[in-house]
mmCIF file of C-alpha atoms in Angstrom:
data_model
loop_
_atom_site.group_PDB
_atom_site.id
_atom_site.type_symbol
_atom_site.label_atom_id
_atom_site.label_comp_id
_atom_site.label_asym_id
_atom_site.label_seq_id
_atom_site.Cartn_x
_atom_site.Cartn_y
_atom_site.Cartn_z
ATOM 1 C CA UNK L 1 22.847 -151.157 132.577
ATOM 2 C CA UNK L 2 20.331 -153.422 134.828
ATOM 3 C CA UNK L 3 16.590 -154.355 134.239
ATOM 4 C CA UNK L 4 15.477 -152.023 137.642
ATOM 5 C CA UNK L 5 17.074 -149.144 139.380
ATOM 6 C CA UNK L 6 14.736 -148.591 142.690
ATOM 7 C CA UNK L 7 14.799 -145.410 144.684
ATOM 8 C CA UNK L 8 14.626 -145.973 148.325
ATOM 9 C CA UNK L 9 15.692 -148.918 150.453
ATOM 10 C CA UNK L 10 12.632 -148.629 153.083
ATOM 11 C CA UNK L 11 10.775 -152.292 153.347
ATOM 12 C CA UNK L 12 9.095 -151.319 149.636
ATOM 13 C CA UNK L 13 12.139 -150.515 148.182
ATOM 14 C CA UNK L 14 13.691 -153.878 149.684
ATOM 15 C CA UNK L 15 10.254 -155.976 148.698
ATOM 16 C CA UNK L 16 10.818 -154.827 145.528
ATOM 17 C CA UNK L 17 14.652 -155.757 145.532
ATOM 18 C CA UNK L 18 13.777 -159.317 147.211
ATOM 19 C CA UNK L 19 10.578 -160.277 144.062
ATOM 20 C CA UNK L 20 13.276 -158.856 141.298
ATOM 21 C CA UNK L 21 16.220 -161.266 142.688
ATOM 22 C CA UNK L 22 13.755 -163.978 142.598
ATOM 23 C CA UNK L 23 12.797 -163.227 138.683
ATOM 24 C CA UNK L 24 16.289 -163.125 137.762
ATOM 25 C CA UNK L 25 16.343 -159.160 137.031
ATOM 26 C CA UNK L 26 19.625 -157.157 137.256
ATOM 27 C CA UNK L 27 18.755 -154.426 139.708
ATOM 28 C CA UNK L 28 20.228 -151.662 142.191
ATOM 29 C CA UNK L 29 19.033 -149.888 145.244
ATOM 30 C CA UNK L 30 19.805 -146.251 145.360
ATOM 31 C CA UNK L 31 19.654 -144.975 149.131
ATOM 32 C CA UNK L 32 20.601 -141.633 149.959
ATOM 33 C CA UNK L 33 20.900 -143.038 153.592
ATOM 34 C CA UNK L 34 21.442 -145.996 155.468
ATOM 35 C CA UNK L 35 19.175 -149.033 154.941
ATOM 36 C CA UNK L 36 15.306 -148.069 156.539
ATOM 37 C CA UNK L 37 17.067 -144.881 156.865
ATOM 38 C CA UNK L 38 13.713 -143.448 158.081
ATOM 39 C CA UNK L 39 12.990 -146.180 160.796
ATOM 40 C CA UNK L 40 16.013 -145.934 162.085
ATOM 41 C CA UNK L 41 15.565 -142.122 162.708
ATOM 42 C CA UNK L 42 12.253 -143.358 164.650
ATOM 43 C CA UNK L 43 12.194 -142.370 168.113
ATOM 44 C CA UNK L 44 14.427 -145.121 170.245
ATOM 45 C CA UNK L 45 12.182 -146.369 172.522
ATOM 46 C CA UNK L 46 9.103 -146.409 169.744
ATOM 47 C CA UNK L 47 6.680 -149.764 169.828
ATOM 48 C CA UNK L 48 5.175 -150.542 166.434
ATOM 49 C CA UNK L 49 1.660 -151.356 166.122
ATOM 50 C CA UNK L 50 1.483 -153.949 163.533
ATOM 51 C CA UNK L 51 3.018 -157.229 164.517
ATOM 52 C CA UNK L 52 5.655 -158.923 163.657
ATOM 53 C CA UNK L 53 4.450 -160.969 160.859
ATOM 54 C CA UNK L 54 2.804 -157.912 159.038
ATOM 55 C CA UNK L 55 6.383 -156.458 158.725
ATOM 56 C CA UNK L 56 8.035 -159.694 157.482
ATOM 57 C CA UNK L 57 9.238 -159.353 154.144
ATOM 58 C CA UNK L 58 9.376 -162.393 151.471
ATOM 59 C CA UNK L 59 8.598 -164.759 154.442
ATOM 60 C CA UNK L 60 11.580 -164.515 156.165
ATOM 61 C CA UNK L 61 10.777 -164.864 159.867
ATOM 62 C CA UNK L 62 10.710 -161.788 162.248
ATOM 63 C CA UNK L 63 11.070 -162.785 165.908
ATOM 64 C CA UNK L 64 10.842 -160.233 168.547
ATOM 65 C CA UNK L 65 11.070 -160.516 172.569
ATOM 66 C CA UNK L 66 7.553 -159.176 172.986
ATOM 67 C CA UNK L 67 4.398 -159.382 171.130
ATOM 68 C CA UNK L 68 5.222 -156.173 168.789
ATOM 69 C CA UNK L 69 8.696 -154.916 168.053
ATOM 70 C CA UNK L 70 10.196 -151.863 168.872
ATOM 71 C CA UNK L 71 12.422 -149.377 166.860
ATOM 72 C CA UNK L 72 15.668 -151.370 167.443
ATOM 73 C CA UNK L 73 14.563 -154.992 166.258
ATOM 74 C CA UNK L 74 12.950 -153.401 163.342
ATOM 75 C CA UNK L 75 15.830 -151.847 161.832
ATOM 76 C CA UNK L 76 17.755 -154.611 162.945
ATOM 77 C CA UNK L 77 15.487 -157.374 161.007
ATOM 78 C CA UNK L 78 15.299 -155.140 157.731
ATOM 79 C CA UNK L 79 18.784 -155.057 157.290
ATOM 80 C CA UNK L 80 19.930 -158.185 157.866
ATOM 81 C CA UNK L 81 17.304 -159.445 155.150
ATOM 82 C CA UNK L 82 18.969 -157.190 153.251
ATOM 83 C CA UNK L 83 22.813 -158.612 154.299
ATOM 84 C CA UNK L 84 21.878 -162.306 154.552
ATOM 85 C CA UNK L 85 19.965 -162.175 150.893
ATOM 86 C CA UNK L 86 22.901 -159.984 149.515
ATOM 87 C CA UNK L 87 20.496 -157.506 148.197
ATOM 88 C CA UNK L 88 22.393 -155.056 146.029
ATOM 89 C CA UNK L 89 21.971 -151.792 147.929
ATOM 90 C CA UNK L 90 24.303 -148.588 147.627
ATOM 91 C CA UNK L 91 23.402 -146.512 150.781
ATOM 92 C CA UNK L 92 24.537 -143.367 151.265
ATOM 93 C CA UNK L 93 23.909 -142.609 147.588
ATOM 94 C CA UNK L 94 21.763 -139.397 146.585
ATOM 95 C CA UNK L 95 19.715 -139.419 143.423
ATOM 96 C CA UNK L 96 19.407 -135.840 141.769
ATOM 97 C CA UNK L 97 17.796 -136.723 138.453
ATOM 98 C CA UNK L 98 16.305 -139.443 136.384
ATOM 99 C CA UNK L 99 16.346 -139.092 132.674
ATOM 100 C CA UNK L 100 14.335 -140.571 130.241
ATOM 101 C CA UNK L 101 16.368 -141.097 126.883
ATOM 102 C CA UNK L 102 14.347 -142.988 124.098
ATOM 103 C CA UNK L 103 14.056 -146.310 126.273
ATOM 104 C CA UNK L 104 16.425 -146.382 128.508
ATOM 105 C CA UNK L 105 16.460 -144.042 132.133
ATOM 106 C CA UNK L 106 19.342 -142.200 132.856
ATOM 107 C CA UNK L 107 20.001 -141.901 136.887
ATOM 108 C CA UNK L 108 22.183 -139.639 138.181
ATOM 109 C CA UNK L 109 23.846 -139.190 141.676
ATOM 110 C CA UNK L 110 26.384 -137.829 143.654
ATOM 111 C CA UNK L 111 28.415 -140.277 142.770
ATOM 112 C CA UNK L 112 27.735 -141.102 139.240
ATOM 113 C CA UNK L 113 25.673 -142.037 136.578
ATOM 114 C CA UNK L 114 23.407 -145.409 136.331
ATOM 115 C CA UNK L 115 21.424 -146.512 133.527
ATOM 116 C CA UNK L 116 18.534 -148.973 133.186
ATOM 117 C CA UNK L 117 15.291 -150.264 131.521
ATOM 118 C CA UNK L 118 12.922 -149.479 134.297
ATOM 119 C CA UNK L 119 12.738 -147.248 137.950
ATOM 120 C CA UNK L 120 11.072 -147.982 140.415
ATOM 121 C CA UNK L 121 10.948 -144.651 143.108
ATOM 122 C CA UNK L 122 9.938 -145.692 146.738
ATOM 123 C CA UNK L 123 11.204 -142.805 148.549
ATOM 124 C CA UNK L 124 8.653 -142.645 151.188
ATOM 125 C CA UNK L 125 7.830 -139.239 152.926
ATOM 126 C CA UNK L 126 9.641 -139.228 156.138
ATOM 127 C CA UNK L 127 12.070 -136.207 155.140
ATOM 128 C CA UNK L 128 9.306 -134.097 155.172
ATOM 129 C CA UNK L 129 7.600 -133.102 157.871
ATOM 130 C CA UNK L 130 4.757 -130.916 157.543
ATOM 131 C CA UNK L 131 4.947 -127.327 158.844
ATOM 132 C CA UNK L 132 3.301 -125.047 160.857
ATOM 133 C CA UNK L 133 2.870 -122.213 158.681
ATOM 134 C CA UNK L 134 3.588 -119.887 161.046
ATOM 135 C CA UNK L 135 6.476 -117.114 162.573
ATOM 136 C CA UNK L 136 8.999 -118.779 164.973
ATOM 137 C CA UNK L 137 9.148 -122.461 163.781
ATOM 138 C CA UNK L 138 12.465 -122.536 162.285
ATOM 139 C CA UNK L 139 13.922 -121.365 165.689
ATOM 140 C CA UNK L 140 16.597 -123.824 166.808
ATOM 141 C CA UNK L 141 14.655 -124.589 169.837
ATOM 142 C CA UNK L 142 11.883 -126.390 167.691
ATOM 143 C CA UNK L 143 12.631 -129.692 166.762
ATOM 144 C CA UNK L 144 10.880 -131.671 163.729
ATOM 145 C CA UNK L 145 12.219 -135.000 164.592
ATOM 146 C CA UNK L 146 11.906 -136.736 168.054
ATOM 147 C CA UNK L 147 14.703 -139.517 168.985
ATOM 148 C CA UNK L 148 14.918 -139.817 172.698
ATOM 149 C CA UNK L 149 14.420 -137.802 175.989
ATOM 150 C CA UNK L 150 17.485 -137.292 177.677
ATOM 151 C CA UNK L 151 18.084 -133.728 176.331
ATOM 152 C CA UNK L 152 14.593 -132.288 177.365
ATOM 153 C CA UNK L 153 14.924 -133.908 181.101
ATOM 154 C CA UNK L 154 14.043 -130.943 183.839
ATOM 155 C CA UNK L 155 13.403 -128.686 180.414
ATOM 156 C CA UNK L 156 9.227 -127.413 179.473
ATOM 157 C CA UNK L 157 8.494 -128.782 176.406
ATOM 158 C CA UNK L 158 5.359 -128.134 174.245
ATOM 159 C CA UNK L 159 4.556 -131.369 172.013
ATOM 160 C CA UNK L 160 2.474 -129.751 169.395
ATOM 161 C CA UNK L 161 -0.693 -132.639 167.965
ATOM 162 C CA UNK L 162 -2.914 -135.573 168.472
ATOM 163 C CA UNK L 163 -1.983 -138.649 166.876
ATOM 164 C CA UNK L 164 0.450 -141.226 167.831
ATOM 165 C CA UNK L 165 3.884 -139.187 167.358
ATOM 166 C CA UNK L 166 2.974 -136.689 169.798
ATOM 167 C CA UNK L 167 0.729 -138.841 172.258
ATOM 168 C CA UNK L 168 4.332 -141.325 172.517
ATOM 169 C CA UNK L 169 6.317 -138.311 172.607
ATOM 170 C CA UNK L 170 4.670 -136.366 175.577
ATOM 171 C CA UNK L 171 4.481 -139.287 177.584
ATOM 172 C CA UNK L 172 8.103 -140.148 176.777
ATOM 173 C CA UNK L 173 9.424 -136.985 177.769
ATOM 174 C CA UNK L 174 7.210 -137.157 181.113
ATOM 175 C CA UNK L 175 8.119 -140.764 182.163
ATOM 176 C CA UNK L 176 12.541 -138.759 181.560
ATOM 177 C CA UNK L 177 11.613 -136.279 183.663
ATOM 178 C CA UNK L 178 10.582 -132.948 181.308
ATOM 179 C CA UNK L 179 7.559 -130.682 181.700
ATOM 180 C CA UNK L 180 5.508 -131.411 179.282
ATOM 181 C CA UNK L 181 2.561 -128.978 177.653
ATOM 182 C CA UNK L 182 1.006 -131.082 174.831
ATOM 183 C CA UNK L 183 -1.610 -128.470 172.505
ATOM 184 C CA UNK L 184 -3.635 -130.184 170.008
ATOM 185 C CA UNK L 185 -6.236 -128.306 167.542
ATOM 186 C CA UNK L 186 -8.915 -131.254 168.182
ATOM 187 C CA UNK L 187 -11.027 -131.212 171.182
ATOM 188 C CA UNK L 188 -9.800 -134.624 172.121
ATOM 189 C CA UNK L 189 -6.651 -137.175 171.449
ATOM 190 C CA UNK L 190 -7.382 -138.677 168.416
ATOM 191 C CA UNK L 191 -9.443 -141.984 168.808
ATOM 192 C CA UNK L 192 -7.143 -143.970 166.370
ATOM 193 C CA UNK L 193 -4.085 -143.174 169.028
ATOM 194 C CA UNK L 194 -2.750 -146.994 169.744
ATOM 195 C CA UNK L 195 -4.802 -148.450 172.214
ATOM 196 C CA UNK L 196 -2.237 -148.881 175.015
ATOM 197 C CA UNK L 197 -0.896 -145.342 174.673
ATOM 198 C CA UNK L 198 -4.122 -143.014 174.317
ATOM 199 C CA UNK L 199 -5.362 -144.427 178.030
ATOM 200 C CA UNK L 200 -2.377 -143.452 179.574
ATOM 201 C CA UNK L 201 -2.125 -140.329 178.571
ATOM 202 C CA UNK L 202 -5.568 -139.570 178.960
ATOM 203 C CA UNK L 203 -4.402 -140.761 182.942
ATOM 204 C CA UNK L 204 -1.372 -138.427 182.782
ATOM 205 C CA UNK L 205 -3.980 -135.527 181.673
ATOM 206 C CA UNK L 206 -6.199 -135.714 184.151
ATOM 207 C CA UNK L 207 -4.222 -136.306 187.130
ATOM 208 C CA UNK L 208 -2.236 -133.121 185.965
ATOM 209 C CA UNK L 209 1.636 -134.714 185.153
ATOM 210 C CA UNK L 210 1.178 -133.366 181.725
ATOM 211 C CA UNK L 211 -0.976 -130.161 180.666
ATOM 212 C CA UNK L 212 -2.824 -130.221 177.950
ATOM 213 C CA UNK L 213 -4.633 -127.543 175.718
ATOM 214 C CA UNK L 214 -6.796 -128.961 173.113
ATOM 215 C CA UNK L 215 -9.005 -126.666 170.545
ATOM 216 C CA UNK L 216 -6.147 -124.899 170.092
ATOM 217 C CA UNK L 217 -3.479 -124.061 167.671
ATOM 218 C CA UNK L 218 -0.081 -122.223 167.887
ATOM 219 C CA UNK L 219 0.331 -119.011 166.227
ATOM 220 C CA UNK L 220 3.656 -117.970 166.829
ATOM 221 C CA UNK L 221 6.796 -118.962 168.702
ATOM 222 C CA UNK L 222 9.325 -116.626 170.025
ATOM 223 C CA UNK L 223 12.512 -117.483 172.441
ATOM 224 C CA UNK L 224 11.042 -118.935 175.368
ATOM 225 C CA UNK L 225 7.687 -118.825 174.507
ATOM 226 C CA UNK L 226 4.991 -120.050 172.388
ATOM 227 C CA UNK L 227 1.387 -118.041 171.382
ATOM 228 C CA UNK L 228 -1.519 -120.623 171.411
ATOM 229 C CA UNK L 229 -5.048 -119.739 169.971
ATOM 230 C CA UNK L 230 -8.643 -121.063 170.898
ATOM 231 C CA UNK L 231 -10.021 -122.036 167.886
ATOM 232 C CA UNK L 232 -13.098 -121.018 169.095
ATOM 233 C CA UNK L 233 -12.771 -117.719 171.074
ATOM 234 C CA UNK L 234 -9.688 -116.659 169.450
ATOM 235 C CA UNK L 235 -8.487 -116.484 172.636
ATOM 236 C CA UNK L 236 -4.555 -116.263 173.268
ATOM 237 C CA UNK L 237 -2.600 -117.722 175.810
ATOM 238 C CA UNK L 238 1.056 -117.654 176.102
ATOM 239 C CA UNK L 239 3.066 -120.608 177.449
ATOM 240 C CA UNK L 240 6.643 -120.678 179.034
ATOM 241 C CA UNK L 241 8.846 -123.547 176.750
ATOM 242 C CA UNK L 242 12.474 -123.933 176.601
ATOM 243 C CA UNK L 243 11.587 -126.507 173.320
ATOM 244 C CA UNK L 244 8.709 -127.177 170.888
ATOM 245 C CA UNK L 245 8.095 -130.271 168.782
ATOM 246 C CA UNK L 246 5.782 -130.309 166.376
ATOM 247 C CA UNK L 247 4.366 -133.526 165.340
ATOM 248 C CA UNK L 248 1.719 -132.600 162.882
ATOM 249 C CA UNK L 249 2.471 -135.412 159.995
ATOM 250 C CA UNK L 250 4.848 -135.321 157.247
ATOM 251 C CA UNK L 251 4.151 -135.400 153.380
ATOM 252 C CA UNK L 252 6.327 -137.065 150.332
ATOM 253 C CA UNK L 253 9.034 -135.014 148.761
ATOM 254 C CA UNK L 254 7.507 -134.651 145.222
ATOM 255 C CA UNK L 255 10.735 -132.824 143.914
ATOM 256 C CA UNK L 256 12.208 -136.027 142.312
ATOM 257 C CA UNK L 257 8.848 -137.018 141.144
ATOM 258 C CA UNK L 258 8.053 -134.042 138.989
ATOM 259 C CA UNK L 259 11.886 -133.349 137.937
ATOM 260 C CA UNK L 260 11.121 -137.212 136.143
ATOM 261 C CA UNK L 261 7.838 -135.739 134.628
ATOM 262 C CA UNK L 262 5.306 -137.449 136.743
ATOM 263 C CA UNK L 263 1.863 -135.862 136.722
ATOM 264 C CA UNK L 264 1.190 -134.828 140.421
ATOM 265 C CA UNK L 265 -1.958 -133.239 142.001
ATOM 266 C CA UNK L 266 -1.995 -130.008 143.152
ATOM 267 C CA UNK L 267 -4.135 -130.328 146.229
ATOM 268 C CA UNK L 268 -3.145 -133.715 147.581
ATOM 269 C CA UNK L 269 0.400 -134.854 146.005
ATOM 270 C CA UNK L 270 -0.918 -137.290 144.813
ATOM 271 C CA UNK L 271 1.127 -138.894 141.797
ATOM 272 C CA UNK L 272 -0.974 -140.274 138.557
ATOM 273 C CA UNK L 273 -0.256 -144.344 138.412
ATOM 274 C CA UNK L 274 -2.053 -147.269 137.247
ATOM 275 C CA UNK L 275 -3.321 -148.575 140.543
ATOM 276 C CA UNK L 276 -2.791 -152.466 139.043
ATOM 277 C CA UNK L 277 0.368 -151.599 137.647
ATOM 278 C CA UNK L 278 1.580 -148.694 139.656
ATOM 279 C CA UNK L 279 3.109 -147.353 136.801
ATOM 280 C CA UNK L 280 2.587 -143.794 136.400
ATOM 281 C CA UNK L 281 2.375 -141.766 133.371
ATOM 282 C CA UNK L 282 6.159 -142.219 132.195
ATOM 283 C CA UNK L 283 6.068 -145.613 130.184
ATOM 284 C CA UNK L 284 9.018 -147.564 132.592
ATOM 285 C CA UNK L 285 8.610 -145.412 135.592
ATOM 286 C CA UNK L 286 7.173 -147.044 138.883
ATOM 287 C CA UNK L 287 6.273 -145.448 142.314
ATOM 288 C CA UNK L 288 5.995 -148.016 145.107
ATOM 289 C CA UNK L 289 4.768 -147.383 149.066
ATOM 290 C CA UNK L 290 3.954 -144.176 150.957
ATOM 291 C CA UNK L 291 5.012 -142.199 148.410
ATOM 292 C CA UNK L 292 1.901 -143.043 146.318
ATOM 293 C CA UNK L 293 -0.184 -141.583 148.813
ATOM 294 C CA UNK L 294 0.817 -137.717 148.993
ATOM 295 C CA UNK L 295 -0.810 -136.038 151.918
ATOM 296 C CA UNK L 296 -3.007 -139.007 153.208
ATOM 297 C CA UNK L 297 -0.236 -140.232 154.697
ATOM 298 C CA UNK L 298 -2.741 -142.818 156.735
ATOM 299 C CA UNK L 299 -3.461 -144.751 153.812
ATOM 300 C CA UNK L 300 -0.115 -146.550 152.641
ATOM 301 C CA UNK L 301 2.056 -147.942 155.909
ATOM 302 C CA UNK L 302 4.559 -151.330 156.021
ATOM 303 C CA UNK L 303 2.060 -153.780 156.184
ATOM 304 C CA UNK L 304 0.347 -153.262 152.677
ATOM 305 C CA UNK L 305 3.240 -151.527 150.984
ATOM 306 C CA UNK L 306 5.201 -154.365 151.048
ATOM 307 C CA UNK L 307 2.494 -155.765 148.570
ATOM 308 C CA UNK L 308 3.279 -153.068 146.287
ATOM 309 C CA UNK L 309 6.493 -155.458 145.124
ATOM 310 C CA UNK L 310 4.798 -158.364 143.009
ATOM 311 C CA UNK L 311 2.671 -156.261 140.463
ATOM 312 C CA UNK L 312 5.234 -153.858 140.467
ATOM 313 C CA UNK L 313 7.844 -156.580 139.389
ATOM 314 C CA UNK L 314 5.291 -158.333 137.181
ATOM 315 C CA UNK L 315 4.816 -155.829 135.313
ATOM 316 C CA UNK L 316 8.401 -155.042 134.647
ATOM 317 C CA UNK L 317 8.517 -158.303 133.341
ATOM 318 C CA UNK L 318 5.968 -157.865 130.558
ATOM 319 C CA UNK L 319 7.283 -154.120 129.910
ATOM 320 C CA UNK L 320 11.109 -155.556 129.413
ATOM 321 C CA UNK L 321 9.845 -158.856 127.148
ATOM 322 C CA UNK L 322 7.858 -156.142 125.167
ATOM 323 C CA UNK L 323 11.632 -154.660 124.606
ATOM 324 C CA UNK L 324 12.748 -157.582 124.044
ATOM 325 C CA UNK L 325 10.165 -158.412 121.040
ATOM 326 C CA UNK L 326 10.594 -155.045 119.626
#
């Protein structure tokens, strides 16, 4: 039995462990992965935009070679917090239940049972990309993720979006030696792109190294080829592509969240919490980070989900004295 059982050991789910160590709560991290499972399945040669210090976590220091860190330092930082503060983590751990049963939760995995006073679920939304909606895009040739460029090199590749993933991707794939397409349903790259990347594609665009087709969206992919529509003629084009990746956001697995009995909305999976508290509508039951933010997946990132962990905490503090006095 421990105080917290958190869900997730992305930089919430480890702010969260790091403010409960330093209340003197029992607690346990549940990961179905490896620690920042998602980050580390970031593309390799990613740059984040936030600097260093808006990552740090509990004020331990985050020094990088540059001015922002890339994928490998990130990981790297987040779990060594985790090692050096001897955070208690089990990775590699899935979660296929949580129980309510009079006070106490009852957690389940695949490899047993846990019980505690509170949960705190800070799963993210990473494992979910968004899809396309449409005939073709479960072919093997289409890949959700993106990692690194070496299997596309002398291949055509269509990079499907407009924001950040896709911009970093194209040009990626360009600077390994692929021939990129990039189609985006927007008349333009999206103005919010990171400020060193959206110029140099814009250069890669206009001096023809990679083609792009924006007001457009895809309609169907087939074995070496991909149907693109104008959205405002209607207009179809067909492209040669030996691959397609689609980088058109991703959205928070709500499965666990409703199997618990949280309320979620229909239209924007959105989960119902107390936005002091972030307690949701289960007395005991938390949600931390991007999970709270269902589809707007814009509005929660590192920087101010790591804030998440000291209400969060507090709170648990005043629900397990209120046990206590019971």
């Amino acid at each position: 039995m421990v105080d917290i059982l958190i869900v997730g050991a992305g930089p919430t789910g480890l702010a969260c462990a790091l403010e409960a160590q330093k209340e003197g709560l029992s607690y346990v991290v549940i990961e179905k992965g490896s620690i920042v499972d998602s980050i580390r399945r970031f593309p390799v040669n990613m740059t984040f935009f936030s600097t260093p210090e808006l990552l740090e976590l509990d004020n331990i220091p985050f020094t990088t070679l540059g001015t922002r860190s890339n994928r490998s330092e990130t990981v790297r930082y987040y779990q060594q917090v985790a090692h050096r503060r001897n955070l208690q983590i089990k990775p590699h751990t899935l979660v296929t239940s949580v129980e309510k049963v009079d006070d106490t939760f009852k957690v389940t995995t695949d490899k047993g049972v846990w019980e505690s006073a509170t949960v705190v679920i800070a799963t993210g939304y990473f494992d979910n990309p968004n899809m396309l909606g449409i005939k073709g895009e479960d072919l093997p040739f289409v890949h959700k993720y993106y990692t690194e460029p070496f299997l596309y090199a002398g291949a055509k590749v269509v990079v499907v979006g407009g924001k950040n993933s896709a911009c970093e991707t194209a040009l990626d794939l360009w600077r390994h030696g692929a021939h990129v397409t990039i189609v985006h349903r927007k008349d333009t790259i999206n103005e919010k792109v990171k400020y060193w990347v959206r110029p140099d594609l814009i250069n890669r665009l206009e001096a023809r190294q990679i083609t792009g087709y924006f007001g457009y969206i895809v309609r169907e992919i087939r074995n070496g080829e991909i149907d693109i529509q104008h959205t405002v003629t209607n207009a179809i084009i067909t492209l040669p592509t030996d691959f397609v990746i689609p980088h058109v956001g991703y959205r928070p697995d709500i499965h666990l969240l409703q199997q618990c009995g949280i309320e979620v909305q229909d239209d924007t999976l959105i989960p119902t919490y107390n936005p002091n508290t972030f307690e949701t509508n289960i007395p005991g039951l938390f949600v931390a980070g991007s999970v709270m933010c269902g589809c707007k997946t814009w509005n929660i990132f590192i920087e101010n989900s790591r804030e998440h962990a000291k209400p969060i905490i507090h709170e648990i503090n005043n629900v397990l004295l209120r046990k206590k006095a019971q």
